[in-house]
């Protein structure tokens, strides 16, 4: 009897406590992950169960918003930032409903949003794919929603502007204005995967590894200066030349720089050179080099993007004079700055029909960093300090290029 009374009291106490506490949210968001994709970004929420959600876009500033019903999100501590999302904040809505606001560093739209039930050891996941878009595509999609909801009215509100919001991500994030927007540089580490490029004769150095190491080095240096930088590849994979151009166009690159290292029969040949596109090569050597570099696509089992020579010629002629002038301007700065750091070949700025430079709308330059067939240059290119020296020179040239009055004005 005594035991029974005791138990009854305990049960009463538990009931009292439970009713006096606010109801706990039904879905726990355990983690949020942001990853880059070639055409945009993927956002993944890890959850203990399914959730009713809605995703939509807002403007001024550009945001992608995820509304989540009845959710506990308080333990999230990830740094939410990628090539599309500059900052993430989380806010409370009514009851246990939450809102995740992702500020966008560029125009993007929602490509897909979907739930994945638990599988292969993972719990519930909500996946949202953002795809980079034009300004007008973004504007057309504002207010459109992608959702799995409970017929709840989630009309977008501006209430996150009022208090109660807390913010993740870097506070030093600069606002991007039209007059002083961040410039986008796409770096293209030449070759990759089944295409090793030139091979050093002394240390069996592969061009594809040197170009990738240089790409990463230069990316770091440019990011530290505030540029938005993308690599056409960040690992050892084969990418056709046309695809590399497309990547630059998709990222709306302000400047494209393809990185290479050459080799020659003459093992004494040394020096760095800079190439821009031309339908007529500046000399036989340049023509032969362009032919070697363009072979990457033949190694890949396809010809130049499936284009006939005629189509390629048309593409070249379409390449606006303006783009070529800009490419030449950057090439000039690049030669100047490189000259302060390393040995150059004679007539350092050369012209040839490189397939990878044929985007009609993106100023593009191809840098041959030196000769892997020369003992000294091969050894140099294998060291990080040498690559850092090249990267710093290239970054100075990029600064000068974007500060050039003609370039800075548009
Ligand atoms: Zn190459």
Short mmCIF file of N, CA and C in Angstrom, two decimals, residues 232-374:
data_model
loop_
_atom_site.label_atom_id
_atom_site.label_comp_id
_atom_site.label_asym_id
_atom_site.label_seq_id
_atom_site.Cartn_x
_atom_site.Cartn_y
_atom_site.Cartn_z
N UNK A 232 38.25 24.47 -62.15
CA UNK A 232 37.50 23.58 -63.04
C UNK A 232 37.60 22.13 -62.54
N UNK A 233 38.71 21.83 -61.85
CA UNK A 233 38.81 20.53 -61.18
C UNK A 233 39.63 20.71 -59.92
N UNK A 234 39.24 20.00 -58.85
CA UNK A 234 40.01 20.09 -57.61
C UNK A 234 40.58 18.74 -57.24
N UNK A 235 40.52 17.80 -58.21
CA UNK A 235 41.13 16.49 -57.99
C UNK A 235 41.55 15.92 -59.32
N UNK A 236 42.08 14.72 -59.29
CA UNK A 236 42.68 14.12 -60.48
C UNK A 236 41.62 13.48 -61.37
N UNK A 237 40.87 14.32 -62.09
CA UNK A 237 39.85 13.79 -62.98
C UNK A 237 40.02 14.38 -64.38
N UNK A 238 39.51 13.65 -65.36
CA UNK A 238 39.56 14.12 -66.74
C UNK A 238 38.35 15.00 -67.04
N UNK A 239 38.59 16.19 -67.58
CA UNK A 239 37.49 17.06 -68.00
C UNK A 239 37.76 17.52 -69.43
N UNK A 240 36.82 17.26 -70.35
CA UNK A 240 37.04 17.71 -71.73
C UNK A 240 37.20 19.23 -71.80
N UNK A 241 37.92 19.69 -72.83
CA UNK A 241 38.22 21.12 -72.91
C UNK A 241 36.96 21.98 -72.99
N UNK A 242 35.99 21.54 -73.80
CA UNK A 242 34.74 22.31 -73.93
C UNK A 242 34.04 22.45 -72.58
N UNK A 243 34.13 21.39 -71.79
CA UNK A 243 33.50 21.39 -70.48
C UNK A 243 34.15 22.46 -69.58
N UNK A 244 35.45 22.61 -69.72
CA UNK A 244 36.18 23.60 -68.90
C UNK A 244 35.68 25.00 -69.21
N UNK A 245 35.43 25.25 -70.51
CA UNK A 245 34.90 26.56 -70.92
C UNK A 245 33.52 26.75 -70.32
N UNK A 246 32.72 25.70 -70.41
CA UNK A 246 31.35 25.77 -69.90
C UNK A 246 31.33 26.07 -68.40
N UNK A 247 32.25 25.46 -67.69
CA UNK A 247 32.33 25.70 -66.24
C UNK A 247 32.57 27.19 -65.99
N UNK A 248 33.50 27.76 -66.75
CA UNK A 248 33.81 29.19 -66.59
C UNK A 248 32.58 30.03 -66.90
N UNK A 249 31.85 29.65 -67.94
CA UNK A 249 30.65 30.42 -68.31
C UNK A 249 29.56 30.27 -67.26
N UNK A 250 29.39 29.06 -66.75
CA UNK A 250 28.36 28.84 -65.72
C UNK A 250 28.64 29.66 -64.46
N UNK A 251 29.92 29.78 -64.13
CA UNK A 251 30.28 30.56 -62.95
C UNK A 251 30.26 32.06 -63.23
N UNK A 252 29.98 32.43 -64.48
CA UNK A 252 30.01 33.83 -64.90
C UNK A 252 31.36 34.46 -64.55
N UNK A 253 32.40 33.75 -64.97
CA UNK A 253 33.76 34.18 -64.66
C UNK A 253 34.06 35.54 -65.25
N UNK A 254 34.75 36.38 -64.49
CA UNK A 254 35.26 37.63 -65.01
C UNK A 254 36.61 37.40 -65.68
N UNK A 255 37.24 36.29 -65.30
CA UNK A 255 38.55 35.97 -65.86
C UNK A 255 38.77 34.46 -65.75
N UNK A 256 39.33 33.90 -66.81
CA UNK A 256 39.59 32.45 -66.84
C UNK A 256 41.08 32.28 -67.08
N UNK A 257 41.69 31.41 -66.29
CA UNK A 257 43.13 31.22 -66.44
C UNK A 257 43.43 29.73 -66.45
N UNK A 258 43.95 29.25 -67.58
CA UNK A 258 44.28 27.83 -67.71
C UNK A 258 45.76 27.64 -67.38
N UNK A 259 46.06 26.66 -66.55
CA UNK A 259 47.42 26.46 -66.04
C UNK A 259 48.05 25.23 -66.68
N UNK A 260 49.25 25.40 -67.19
CA UNK A 260 49.95 24.29 -67.85
C UNK A 260 51.45 24.35 -67.58
N UNK A 261 52.12 23.27 -67.92
CA UNK A 261 53.59 23.26 -67.93
C UNK A 261 53.99 22.42 -69.13
N UNK A 262 54.95 22.92 -69.89
CA UNK A 262 55.26 22.30 -71.18
C UNK A 262 56.43 21.33 -71.07
N UNK A 263 56.72 20.64 -72.16
CA UNK A 263 57.99 19.92 -72.25
C UNK A 263 58.50 20.04 -73.67
N UNK A 264 59.80 19.95 -73.84
CA UNK A 264 60.40 20.12 -75.17
C UNK A 264 61.50 19.09 -75.38
N UNK A 265 61.78 18.81 -76.65
CA UNK A 265 62.89 17.89 -76.99
C UNK A 265 64.20 18.44 -76.42
N UNK A 266 64.35 19.73 -76.60
CA UNK A 266 65.56 20.41 -76.12
C UNK A 266 65.47 20.59 -74.61
N UNK A 267 66.30 19.83 -73.89
CA UNK A 267 66.18 19.85 -72.43
C UNK A 267 66.73 21.11 -71.80
N UNK A 268 67.32 21.98 -72.63
CA UNK A 268 67.78 23.26 -72.10
C UNK A 268 66.69 24.33 -72.18
N UNK A 269 65.61 24.00 -72.90
CA UNK A 269 64.54 24.99 -73.05
C UNK A 269 63.94 25.29 -71.68
N UNK A 270 63.87 26.60 -71.35
CA UNK A 270 63.29 27.01 -70.07
C UNK A 270 62.46 28.27 -70.27
N UNK A 271 61.69 28.60 -69.26
CA UNK A 271 60.99 29.89 -69.25
C UNK A 271 59.48 29.75 -69.24
N UNK A 272 58.89 30.83 -68.80
CA UNK A 272 57.44 30.87 -68.65
C UNK A 272 56.84 31.66 -69.81
N UNK A 273 55.68 31.26 -70.28
CA UNK A 273 55.04 32.03 -71.34
C UNK A 273 53.53 32.11 -71.13
N UNK A 274 52.94 33.13 -71.76
CA UNK A 274 51.53 33.44 -71.57
C UNK A 274 50.87 33.46 -72.95
N UNK A 275 49.75 32.77 -73.07
CA UNK A 275 49.09 32.68 -74.37
C UNK A 275 47.68 33.23 -74.31
N UNK A 276 47.30 33.90 -75.40
CA UNK A 276 45.89 34.23 -75.57
C UNK A 276 45.45 33.67 -76.92
N UNK A 277 44.15 33.69 -77.13
CA UNK A 277 43.58 33.04 -78.30
C UNK A 277 43.81 33.85 -79.57
N UNK A 278 44.13 33.12 -80.62
CA UNK A 278 44.19 33.74 -81.92
C UNK A 278 43.90 32.67 -82.96
N UNK A 279 43.31 33.05 -84.09
CA UNK A 279 43.09 32.04 -85.12
C UNK A 279 44.38 31.76 -85.88
N UNK A 280 45.30 32.73 -85.84
CA UNK A 280 46.61 32.44 -86.41
C UNK A 280 47.66 32.46 -85.31
N UNK A 281 48.40 31.38 -85.22
CA UNK A 281 49.41 31.27 -84.17
C UNK A 281 50.54 32.26 -84.42
N UNK A 282 51.14 32.77 -83.34
CA UNK A 282 52.20 33.78 -83.50
C UNK A 282 53.47 33.16 -84.08
N UNK A 283 53.69 31.86 -83.86
CA UNK A 283 54.81 31.19 -84.51
C UNK A 283 54.58 29.68 -84.50
N UNK A 284 55.47 28.97 -85.17
CA UNK A 284 55.30 27.52 -85.31
C UNK A 284 55.28 26.82 -83.95
N UNK A 285 56.12 27.30 -83.06
CA UNK A 285 56.22 26.70 -81.73
C UNK A 285 54.89 26.82 -80.99
N UNK A 286 54.30 28.02 -81.09
CA UNK A 286 53.03 28.25 -80.42
C UNK A 286 51.94 27.36 -81.03
N UNK A 287 51.97 27.22 -82.35
CA UNK A 287 50.98 26.38 -83.03
C UNK A 287 51.12 24.93 -82.57
N UNK A 288 52.36 24.47 -82.47
CA UNK A 288 52.60 23.09 -82.05
C UNK A 288 52.16 22.86 -80.61
N UNK A 289 52.40 23.87 -79.78
CA UNK A 289 51.98 23.75 -78.38
C UNK A 289 50.45 23.67 -78.28
N UNK A 290 49.77 24.55 -79.03
CA UNK A 290 48.30 24.53 -79.01
C UNK A 290 47.80 23.16 -79.45
N UNK A 291 48.46 22.60 -80.45
CA UNK A 291 48.06 21.27 -80.93
C UNK A 291 48.24 20.22 -79.83
N UNK A 292 49.36 20.31 -79.13
CA UNK A 292 49.59 19.35 -78.03
C UNK A 292 48.54 19.50 -76.93
N UNK A 293 48.29 20.75 -76.54
CA UNK A 293 47.33 20.97 -75.45
C UNK A 293 45.92 20.57 -75.88
N UNK A 294 45.58 20.83 -77.14
CA UNK A 294 44.23 20.49 -77.61
C UNK A 294 44.03 18.99 -77.70
N UNK A 295 45.12 18.24 -77.73
CA UNK A 295 45.03 16.78 -77.82
C UNK A 295 44.35 16.17 -76.61
N UNK A 296 44.26 16.91 -75.53
CA UNK A 296 43.63 16.38 -74.31
C UNK A 296 42.28 15.75 -74.64
N UNK A 297 41.52 16.38 -75.54
CA UNK A 297 40.20 15.86 -75.86
C UNK A 297 40.28 14.59 -76.69
N UNK A 298 41.34 14.45 -77.46
CA UNK A 298 41.48 13.22 -78.25
C UNK A 298 41.83 12.06 -77.32
N UNK A 299 42.67 12.35 -76.34
CA UNK A 299 42.98 11.35 -75.32
C UNK A 299 41.70 10.92 -74.62
N UNK A 300 40.81 11.88 -74.40
CA UNK A 300 39.54 11.62 -73.73
C UNK A 300 38.56 10.86 -74.61
N UNK A 301 38.92 10.57 -75.84
CA UNK A 301 38.07 9.77 -76.69
C UNK A 301 37.06 10.58 -77.50
N UNK A 302 37.19 11.89 -77.46
CA UNK A 302 36.30 12.71 -78.28
C UNK A 302 37.12 13.76 -79.00
N UNK A 303 36.59 14.25 -80.11
CA UNK A 303 37.32 15.33 -80.77
C UNK A 303 36.92 16.64 -80.09
N UNK A 304 37.29 17.76 -80.65
CA UNK A 304 37.06 19.04 -79.97
C UNK A 304 35.58 19.31 -79.74
N UNK A 305 35.04 18.68 -78.72
CA UNK A 305 33.64 18.94 -78.36
C UNK A 305 32.67 18.55 -79.46
N UNK A 306 33.09 17.72 -80.40
CA UNK A 306 32.21 17.27 -81.47
C UNK A 306 32.02 18.34 -82.54
N UNK A 307 32.82 19.39 -82.49
CA UNK A 307 32.69 20.44 -83.48
C UNK A 307 33.55 20.16 -84.70
N UNK A 308 33.02 20.51 -85.87
CA UNK A 308 33.83 20.45 -87.08
C UNK A 308 34.75 21.66 -87.07
N UNK A 309 35.75 21.64 -87.96
CA UNK A 309 36.66 22.78 -88.03
C UNK A 309 35.89 24.05 -88.34
N UNK A 310 34.88 23.90 -89.20
CA UNK A 310 34.09 25.08 -89.59
C UNK A 310 33.41 25.71 -88.36
N UNK A 311 32.80 24.83 -87.56
CA UNK A 311 32.11 25.33 -86.37
C UNK A 311 33.12 25.99 -85.42
N UNK A 312 34.27 25.35 -85.28
CA UNK A 312 35.29 25.95 -84.42
C UNK A 312 35.72 27.32 -84.92
N UNK A 313 35.84 27.44 -86.25
CA UNK A 313 36.23 28.73 -86.81
C UNK A 313 35.17 29.78 -86.53
N UNK A 314 33.91 29.37 -86.64
CA UNK A 314 32.82 30.31 -86.36
C UNK A 314 32.87 30.73 -84.89
N UNK A 315 33.11 29.73 -84.03
CA UNK A 315 33.20 30.04 -82.60
C UNK A 315 34.30 31.05 -82.32
N UNK A 316 35.41 30.87 -82.99
CA UNK A 316 36.52 31.81 -82.78
C UNK A 316 36.13 33.20 -83.25
N UNK A 317 35.48 33.26 -84.42
CA UNK A 317 35.15 34.58 -84.95
C UNK A 317 34.09 35.25 -84.08
N UNK A 318 33.26 34.42 -83.42
CA UNK A 318 32.25 34.97 -82.52
C UNK A 318 32.88 35.57 -81.28
N UNK A 319 34.01 35.03 -80.94
CA UNK A 319 34.72 35.53 -79.78
C UNK A 319 34.92 37.03 -79.96
N UNK A 320 34.23 37.78 -79.14
CA UNK A 320 34.18 39.21 -79.38
C UNK A 320 35.56 39.86 -79.27
N UNK A 321 35.71 40.86 -80.08
CA UNK A 321 36.94 41.64 -80.04
C UNK A 321 37.20 42.13 -78.63
N UNK A 322 36.11 42.50 -77.98
CA UNK A 322 36.19 43.01 -76.62
C UNK A 322 36.83 41.99 -75.67
N UNK A 323 36.36 40.76 -75.76
CA UNK A 323 36.90 39.70 -74.90
C UNK A 323 38.38 39.49 -75.19
N UNK A 324 38.73 39.52 -76.46
CA UNK A 324 40.14 39.33 -76.82
C UNK A 324 41.01 40.47 -76.33
N UNK A 325 40.47 41.68 -76.42
CA UNK A 325 41.23 42.82 -75.92
C UNK A 325 41.47 42.70 -74.42
N UNK A 326 40.45 42.26 -73.72
CA UNK A 326 40.60 42.09 -72.27
C UNK A 326 41.61 40.99 -71.96
N UNK A 327 41.53 39.90 -72.71
CA UNK A 327 42.48 38.80 -72.51
C UNK A 327 43.91 39.30 -72.69
N UNK A 328 44.09 40.09 -73.74
CA UNK A 328 45.43 40.61 -74.03
C UNK A 328 45.90 41.55 -72.93
N UNK A 329 44.97 42.34 -72.42
CA UNK A 329 45.32 43.27 -71.35
C UNK A 329 45.82 42.49 -70.13
N UNK A 330 45.06 41.44 -69.77
CA UNK A 330 45.49 40.65 -68.62
C UNK A 330 46.83 39.96 -68.90
N UNK A 331 46.98 39.45 -70.12
CA UNK A 331 48.24 38.79 -70.49
C UNK A 331 49.42 39.74 -70.32
N UNK A 332 49.21 41.01 -70.68
CA UNK A 332 50.27 42.02 -70.56
C UNK A 332 50.65 42.22 -69.09
N UNK A 333 49.64 42.37 -68.22
CA UNK A 333 49.92 42.51 -66.79
C UNK A 333 50.61 41.25 -66.24
N UNK A 334 50.16 40.10 -66.73
CA UNK A 334 50.71 38.84 -66.22
C UNK A 334 52.19 38.72 -66.58
N UNK A 335 52.52 39.07 -67.81
CA UNK A 335 53.92 39.03 -68.24
C UNK A 335 54.76 39.99 -67.40
N UNK A 336 54.23 41.21 -67.21
CA UNK A 336 54.94 42.22 -66.40
C UNK A 336 55.26 41.70 -65.00
N UNK A 337 54.25 41.14 -64.36
CA UNK A 337 54.43 40.72 -62.96
C UNK A 337 55.29 39.46 -62.87
N UNK A 338 55.12 38.56 -63.82
CA UNK A 338 55.95 37.35 -63.83
C UNK A 338 57.42 37.70 -64.03
N UNK A 339 57.65 38.74 -64.85
CA UNK A 339 59.02 39.15 -65.15
C UNK A 339 59.76 39.56 -63.88
N UNK A 340 59.00 40.04 -62.89
CA UNK A 340 59.62 40.45 -61.62
C UNK A 340 60.01 39.23 -60.79
N UNK A 341 59.46 38.06 -61.11
CA UNK A 341 59.65 36.89 -60.25
C UNK A 341 60.45 35.76 -60.88
N UNK A 342 60.24 35.50 -62.15
CA UNK A 342 60.87 34.31 -62.76
C UNK A 342 61.35 34.59 -64.17
N UNK A 343 62.08 33.63 -64.71
CA UNK A 343 62.59 33.75 -66.08
C UNK A 343 61.46 33.54 -67.09
N UNK A 344 61.45 34.37 -68.11
CA UNK A 344 60.42 34.25 -69.14
C UNK A 344 61.04 33.80 -70.46
N UNK A 345 60.24 33.24 -71.33
CA UNK A 345 60.74 32.98 -72.68
C UNK A 345 60.73 34.28 -73.45
N UNK A 346 61.44 34.33 -74.59
CA UNK A 346 61.38 35.53 -75.43
C UNK A 346 59.97 35.64 -76.01
N UNK A 347 59.54 36.85 -76.31
CA UNK A 347 58.17 37.07 -76.80
C UNK A 347 57.18 36.31 -75.91
N UNK A 348 57.22 36.68 -74.65
CA UNK A 348 56.49 35.91 -73.64
C UNK A 348 55.00 35.79 -73.93
N UNK A 349 54.40 36.88 -74.42
CA UNK A 349 52.97 36.82 -74.75
C UNK A 349 52.82 36.32 -76.18
N UNK A 350 52.24 35.14 -76.32
CA UNK A 350 52.08 34.54 -77.63
C UNK A 350 50.62 34.26 -77.92
N UNK A 351 50.36 33.91 -79.17
CA UNK A 351 48.97 33.69 -79.58
C UNK A 351 48.86 32.35 -80.27
N UNK A 352 47.80 31.62 -79.98
CA UNK A 352 47.54 30.37 -80.69
C UNK A 352 46.12 29.91 -80.45
N UNK A 353 45.71 28.93 -81.21
CA UNK A 353 44.31 28.49 -81.18
C UNK A 353 44.02 27.45 -80.12
N UNK A 354 44.17 27.82 -78.86
CA UNK A 354 43.89 26.86 -77.79
C UNK A 354 42.37 26.68 -77.62
N UNK A 355 41.94 25.44 -77.66
CA UNK A 355 40.51 25.16 -77.51
C UNK A 355 39.98 25.69 -76.19
N UNK A 356 40.80 25.60 -75.15
CA UNK A 356 40.34 25.96 -73.82
C UNK A 356 40.15 27.48 -73.65
N UNK A 357 40.63 28.24 -74.60
CA UNK A 357 40.50 29.71 -74.50
C UNK A 357 39.33 30.24 -75.34
N UNK A 358 38.53 29.34 -75.88
CA UNK A 358 37.55 29.77 -76.88
C UNK A 358 36.17 30.15 -76.36
N UNK A 359 36.05 30.54 -75.11
CA UNK A 359 34.76 31.08 -74.64
C UNK A 359 34.62 32.49 -75.20
N UNK A 360 33.58 32.76 -75.98
CA UNK A 360 33.49 34.09 -76.61
C UNK A 360 33.25 35.22 -75.62
N UNK A 361 32.81 34.88 -74.41
CA UNK A 361 32.40 35.93 -73.48
C UNK A 361 33.26 36.02 -72.22
N UNK A 362 34.26 35.18 -72.08
CA UNK A 362 35.09 35.21 -70.87
C UNK A 362 36.55 35.49 -71.25
N UNK A 363 37.11 36.62 -70.78
CA UNK A 363 38.53 36.86 -71.03
C UNK A 363 39.36 35.69 -70.50
N UNK A 364 40.25 35.17 -71.33
CA UNK A 364 40.93 33.94 -70.97
C UNK A 364 42.40 33.97 -71.37
N UNK A 365 43.21 33.40 -70.50
CA UNK A 365 44.64 33.35 -70.72
C UNK A 365 45.15 31.97 -70.35
N UNK A 366 46.13 31.50 -71.09
CA UNK A 366 46.74 30.21 -70.75
C UNK A 366 48.19 30.47 -70.33
N UNK A 367 48.53 29.97 -69.15
CA UNK A 367 49.87 30.16 -68.62
C UNK A 367 50.66 28.85 -68.72
N UNK A 368 51.78 28.91 -69.42
CA UNK A 368 52.71 27.77 -69.41
C UNK A 368 53.77 28.13 -68.38
N UNK A 369 53.79 27.41 -67.27
CA UNK A 369 54.61 27.83 -66.13
C UNK A 369 56.09 27.52 -66.29
N UNK A 370 56.42 26.73 -67.28
CA UNK A 370 57.82 26.37 -67.47
C UNK A 370 57.91 25.00 -68.12
N UNK A 371 59.14 24.49 -68.22
CA UNK A 371 59.36 23.22 -68.92
C UNK A 371 59.67 22.08 -67.96
N UNK A 372 58.83 21.05 -67.99
CA UNK A 372 59.09 19.86 -67.16
C UNK A 372 60.24 19.04 -67.74
N UNK A 373 60.63 19.38 -68.98
CA UNK A 373 61.74 18.65 -69.60
C UNK A 373 63.08 19.23 -69.19
N UNK A 374 63.04 20.33 -68.44
CA UNK A 374 64.29 20.92 -67.94
C UNK A 374 64.45 20.59 -66.46
#
